[in-house]
């Protein structure tokens, strides 16, 4: 499968394809919107991958009606990930970086994608908790990740 720059959301969550796009990201790549730096964005995506593979566990909860409507719109329509949406529990500020540099963060992201793939290969019916939508299946996580990665890769002009 060839990666089309304008159609990242159409590809699957293949770690080698994502890694090739990450090669276009440098520490000084400017954001086209939002406050994240390239490394913040990569580390943010790593956290979402670890949530989806169950490596980071959240308390169980029942999504409210608004959250269920958001889930329906984002996962089950062609709606793009909206600009300006904040991660659940975000205070609108940058989090402290976990890794010493962008290259290390990229490696950790690719590793977390591979772990995600392995979890669902071994347990296709595995579900994990999304912080806004509650439990998601593999299919739902795939749709979420495709849109989420596309959103953040567009943020830095690498999609």
mmCIF file of C-alpha atoms in Angstrom:
data_model
loop_
_atom_site.group_PDB
_atom_site.id
_atom_site.type_symbol
_atom_site.label_atom_id
_atom_site.label_comp_id
_atom_site.label_asym_id
_atom_site.label_seq_id
_atom_site.Cartn_x
_atom_site.Cartn_y
_atom_site.Cartn_z
ATOM 1 C CA UNK A 1 0.000 0.000 0.000
ATOM 2 C CA UNK A 2 1.389 3.397 -0.961
ATOM 3 C CA UNK A 3 0.951 6.336 1.355
ATOM 4 C CA UNK A 4 -0.833 9.248 -0.232
ATOM 5 C CA UNK A 5 0.090 12.462 1.557
ATOM 6 C CA UNK A 6 -3.473 13.775 1.624
ATOM 7 C CA UNK A 7 -5.144 10.494 2.554
ATOM 8 C CA UNK A 8 -3.435 9.287 5.706
ATOM 9 C CA UNK A 9 -6.807 8.477 7.264
ATOM 10 C CA UNK A 10 -7.369 5.871 4.533
ATOM 11 C CA UNK A 11 -4.424 3.712 5.556
ATOM 12 C CA UNK A 12 -4.338 1.104 8.258
ATOM 13 C CA UNK A 13 -2.258 1.461 11.386
ATOM 14 C CA UNK A 14 0.845 -0.088 9.841
ATOM 15 C CA UNK A 15 3.895 0.777 11.944
ATOM 16 C CA UNK A 16 6.295 0.856 8.966
ATOM 17 C CA UNK A 17 4.099 3.327 7.059
ATOM 18 C CA UNK A 18 3.750 5.527 10.115
ATOM 19 C CA UNK A 19 7.481 5.327 10.736
ATOM 20 C CA UNK A 20 8.154 6.551 7.186
ATOM 21 C CA UNK A 21 5.912 9.570 7.782
ATOM 22 C CA UNK A 22 7.635 10.285 11.093
ATOM 23 C CA UNK A 23 10.924 10.576 9.196
ATOM 24 C CA UNK A 24 9.597 13.915 7.882
ATOM 25 C CA UNK A 25 9.173 15.269 11.419
ATOM 26 C CA UNK A 26 12.028 17.239 12.991
ATOM 27 C CA UNK A 27 12.300 18.951 16.378
ATOM 28 C CA UNK A 28 11.888 22.328 14.670
ATOM 29 C CA UNK A 29 8.941 21.370 12.433
ATOM 30 C CA UNK A 30 6.382 24.118 13.113
ATOM 31 C CA UNK A 31 2.823 23.280 14.126
ATOM 32 C CA UNK A 32 0.210 24.542 11.690
ATOM 33 C CA UNK A 33 -2.251 24.707 14.585
ATOM 34 C CA UNK A 34 -2.311 23.965 18.304
ATOM 35 C CA UNK A 35 0.328 24.311 21.009
ATOM 36 C CA UNK A 36 2.113 20.957 20.788
ATOM 37 C CA UNK A 37 5.727 20.619 19.758
ATOM 38 C CA UNK A 38 6.643 17.699 17.488
ATOM 39 C CA UNK A 39 7.827 15.675 20.480
ATOM 40 C CA UNK A 40 4.693 16.452 22.503
ATOM 41 C CA UNK A 41 2.571 15.226 19.599
ATOM 42 C CA UNK A 42 4.535 11.992 19.221
ATOM 43 C CA UNK A 43 4.405 11.303 22.960
ATOM 44 C CA UNK A 44 0.656 12.054 22.980
ATOM 45 C CA UNK A 45 0.083 9.494 20.222
ATOM 46 C CA UNK A 46 2.162 6.969 22.167
ATOM 47 C CA UNK A 47 -0.117 7.381 25.190
ATOM 48 C CA UNK A 48 -3.219 6.737 23.065
ATOM 49 C CA UNK A 49 -1.619 3.626 21.565
ATOM 50 C CA UNK A 50 -0.808 2.340 25.060
ATOM 51 C CA UNK A 51 -4.390 3.017 26.170
ATOM 52 C CA UNK A 52 -5.735 1.020 23.238
ATOM 53 C CA UNK A 53 -3.435 -1.937 23.881
ATOM 54 C CA UNK A 54 -4.264 -1.952 27.594
ATOM 55 C CA UNK A 55 -0.719 -1.003 28.638
ATOM 56 C CA UNK A 56 -2.175 2.078 30.351
ATOM 57 C CA UNK A 57 -5.333 1.230 32.247
ATOM 58 C CA UNK A 58 -8.120 3.645 33.061
ATOM 59 C CA UNK A 59 -10.942 3.150 35.549
ATOM 60 C CA UNK A 60 -14.127 1.738 34.054
ATOM 61 C CA UNK A 61 -16.931 4.203 33.414
ATOM 62 C CA UNK A 62 -20.156 4.510 31.449
ATOM 63 C CA UNK A 63 -19.961 7.221 28.786
ATOM 64 C CA UNK A 64 -22.716 9.806 29.105
ATOM 65 C CA UNK A 65 -25.102 10.675 26.283
ATOM 66 C CA UNK A 66 -22.902 13.495 24.960
ATOM 67 C CA UNK A 67 -19.842 11.211 24.917
ATOM 68 C CA UNK A 68 -21.797 8.499 23.106
ATOM 69 C CA UNK A 69 -22.890 11.037 20.486
ATOM 70 C CA UNK A 70 -19.270 12.179 20.074
ATOM 71 C CA UNK A 71 -18.163 8.570 19.693
ATOM 72 C CA UNK A 72 -20.828 7.917 17.089
ATOM 73 C CA UNK A 73 -19.853 11.010 15.102
ATOM 74 C CA UNK A 74 -16.102 10.516 15.247
ATOM 75 C CA UNK A 75 -15.879 6.775 14.782
ATOM 76 C CA UNK A 76 -18.872 5.979 12.588
ATOM 77 C CA UNK A 77 -18.905 8.909 10.149
ATOM 78 C CA UNK A 78 -16.412 10.541 7.795
ATOM 79 C CA UNK A 79 -16.039 13.427 10.236
ATOM 80 C CA UNK A 80 -12.422 14.513 10.652
ATOM 81 C CA UNK A 81 -10.888 14.922 14.071
ATOM 82 C CA UNK A 82 -11.829 18.473 15.070
ATOM 83 C CA UNK A 83 -9.147 21.107 15.599
ATOM 84 C CA UNK A 84 -9.034 22.550 19.073
ATOM 85 C CA UNK A 85 -10.471 19.496 20.803
ATOM 86 C CA UNK A 86 -8.600 18.828 24.010
ATOM 87 C CA UNK A 87 -7.687 15.452 25.370
ATOM 88 C CA UNK A 88 -9.835 14.388 28.316
ATOM 89 C CA UNK A 89 -8.503 15.809 31.595
ATOM 90 C CA UNK A 90 -6.328 18.296 29.685
ATOM 91 C CA UNK A 91 -5.906 21.741 31.179
ATOM 92 C CA UNK A 92 -4.846 23.210 27.849
ATOM 93 C CA UNK A 93 -1.179 23.150 28.807
ATOM 94 C CA UNK A 94 1.700 21.085 27.493
ATOM 95 C CA UNK A 95 2.584 18.050 29.555
ATOM 96 C CA UNK A 96 6.096 17.324 30.702
ATOM 97 C CA UNK A 97 8.084 15.382 28.115
ATOM 98 C CA UNK A 98 8.882 11.778 29.010
ATOM 99 C CA UNK A 99 11.691 11.056 26.583
ATOM 100 C CA UNK A 100 15.048 12.804 26.142
ATOM 101 C CA UNK A 101 14.538 13.682 22.460
ATOM 102 C CA UNK A 102 12.250 13.385 19.457
ATOM 103 C CA UNK A 103 14.072 10.397 17.970
ATOM 104 C CA UNK A 104 13.565 8.394 21.162
ATOM 105 C CA UNK A 105 9.906 9.443 21.246
ATOM 106 C CA UNK A 106 9.469 8.270 17.643
ATOM 107 C CA UNK A 107 11.008 4.894 18.489
ATOM 108 C CA UNK A 108 8.664 4.515 21.461
ATOM 109 C CA UNK A 109 5.652 5.378 19.288
ATOM 110 C CA UNK A 110 6.544 2.766 16.680
ATOM 111 C CA UNK A 111 7.112 0.238 19.462
ATOM 112 C CA UNK A 112 3.703 1.058 20.991
ATOM 113 C CA UNK A 113 2.021 0.561 17.596
ATOM 114 C CA UNK A 114 3.666 -2.842 17.244
ATOM 115 C CA UNK A 115 2.534 -3.774 20.774
ATOM 116 C CA UNK A 116 -1.013 -2.678 19.874
ATOM 117 C CA UNK A 117 -0.930 -4.876 16.762
ATOM 118 C CA UNK A 118 0.330 -7.848 18.793
ATOM 119 C CA UNK A 119 -2.392 -7.484 21.440
ATOM 120 C CA UNK A 120 -5.173 -7.599 18.862
ATOM 121 C CA UNK A 121 -3.522 -10.419 16.900
ATOM 122 C CA UNK A 122 -3.470 -12.542 20.061
ATOM 123 C CA UNK A 123 -6.864 -11.396 21.371
ATOM 124 C CA UNK A 124 -9.084 -10.104 18.533
ATOM 125 C CA UNK A 125 -11.991 -9.533 20.948
ATOM 126 C CA UNK A 126 -9.910 -7.489 23.401
ATOM 127 C CA UNK A 127 -11.479 -4.180 24.467
ATOM 128 C CA UNK A 128 -9.837 -1.303 26.283
ATOM 129 C CA UNK A 129 -11.046 1.964 27.706
ATOM 130 C CA UNK A 130 -10.891 5.207 25.787
ATOM 131 C CA UNK A 131 -10.896 8.162 28.212
ATOM 132 C CA UNK A 132 -13.931 9.787 26.581
ATOM 133 C CA UNK A 133 -15.802 6.960 24.844
ATOM 134 C CA UNK A 134 -15.470 4.041 27.266
ATOM 135 C CA UNK A 135 -14.673 0.550 26.007
ATOM 136 C CA UNK A 136 -13.676 0.311 22.339
ATOM 137 C CA UNK A 137 -13.233 -2.735 20.135
ATOM 138 C CA UNK A 138 -10.277 -3.202 17.807
ATOM 139 C CA UNK A 139 -12.328 -1.932 14.872
ATOM 140 C CA UNK A 140 -13.337 1.173 16.816
ATOM 141 C CA UNK A 141 -9.757 1.829 17.939
ATOM 142 C CA UNK A 142 -8.577 1.464 14.329
ATOM 143 C CA UNK A 143 -11.008 4.129 13.155
ATOM 144 C CA UNK A 144 -10.121 6.369 16.082
ATOM 145 C CA UNK A 145 -6.363 5.993 15.554
ATOM 146 C CA UNK A 146 -6.593 6.590 11.809
ATOM 147 C CA UNK A 147 -8.371 9.891 12.386
ATOM 148 C CA UNK A 148 -6.257 10.835 15.405
ATOM 149 C CA UNK A 149 -2.936 10.193 13.631
ATOM 150 C CA UNK A 150 -4.173 11.952 10.510
ATOM 151 C CA UNK A 151 -5.178 14.982 12.607
ATOM 152 C CA UNK A 152 -1.808 15.261 14.321
ATOM 153 C CA UNK A 153 0.218 14.480 11.213
ATOM 154 C CA UNK A 154 -1.656 17.292 9.412
ATOM 155 C CA UNK A 155 -0.885 19.483 12.427
ATOM 156 C CA UNK A 156 2.798 19.225 11.474
ATOM 157 C CA UNK A 157 2.391 18.942 7.698
ATOM 158 C CA UNK A 158 3.607 15.339 7.451
ATOM 159 C CA UNK A 159 0.354 13.822 6.160
#
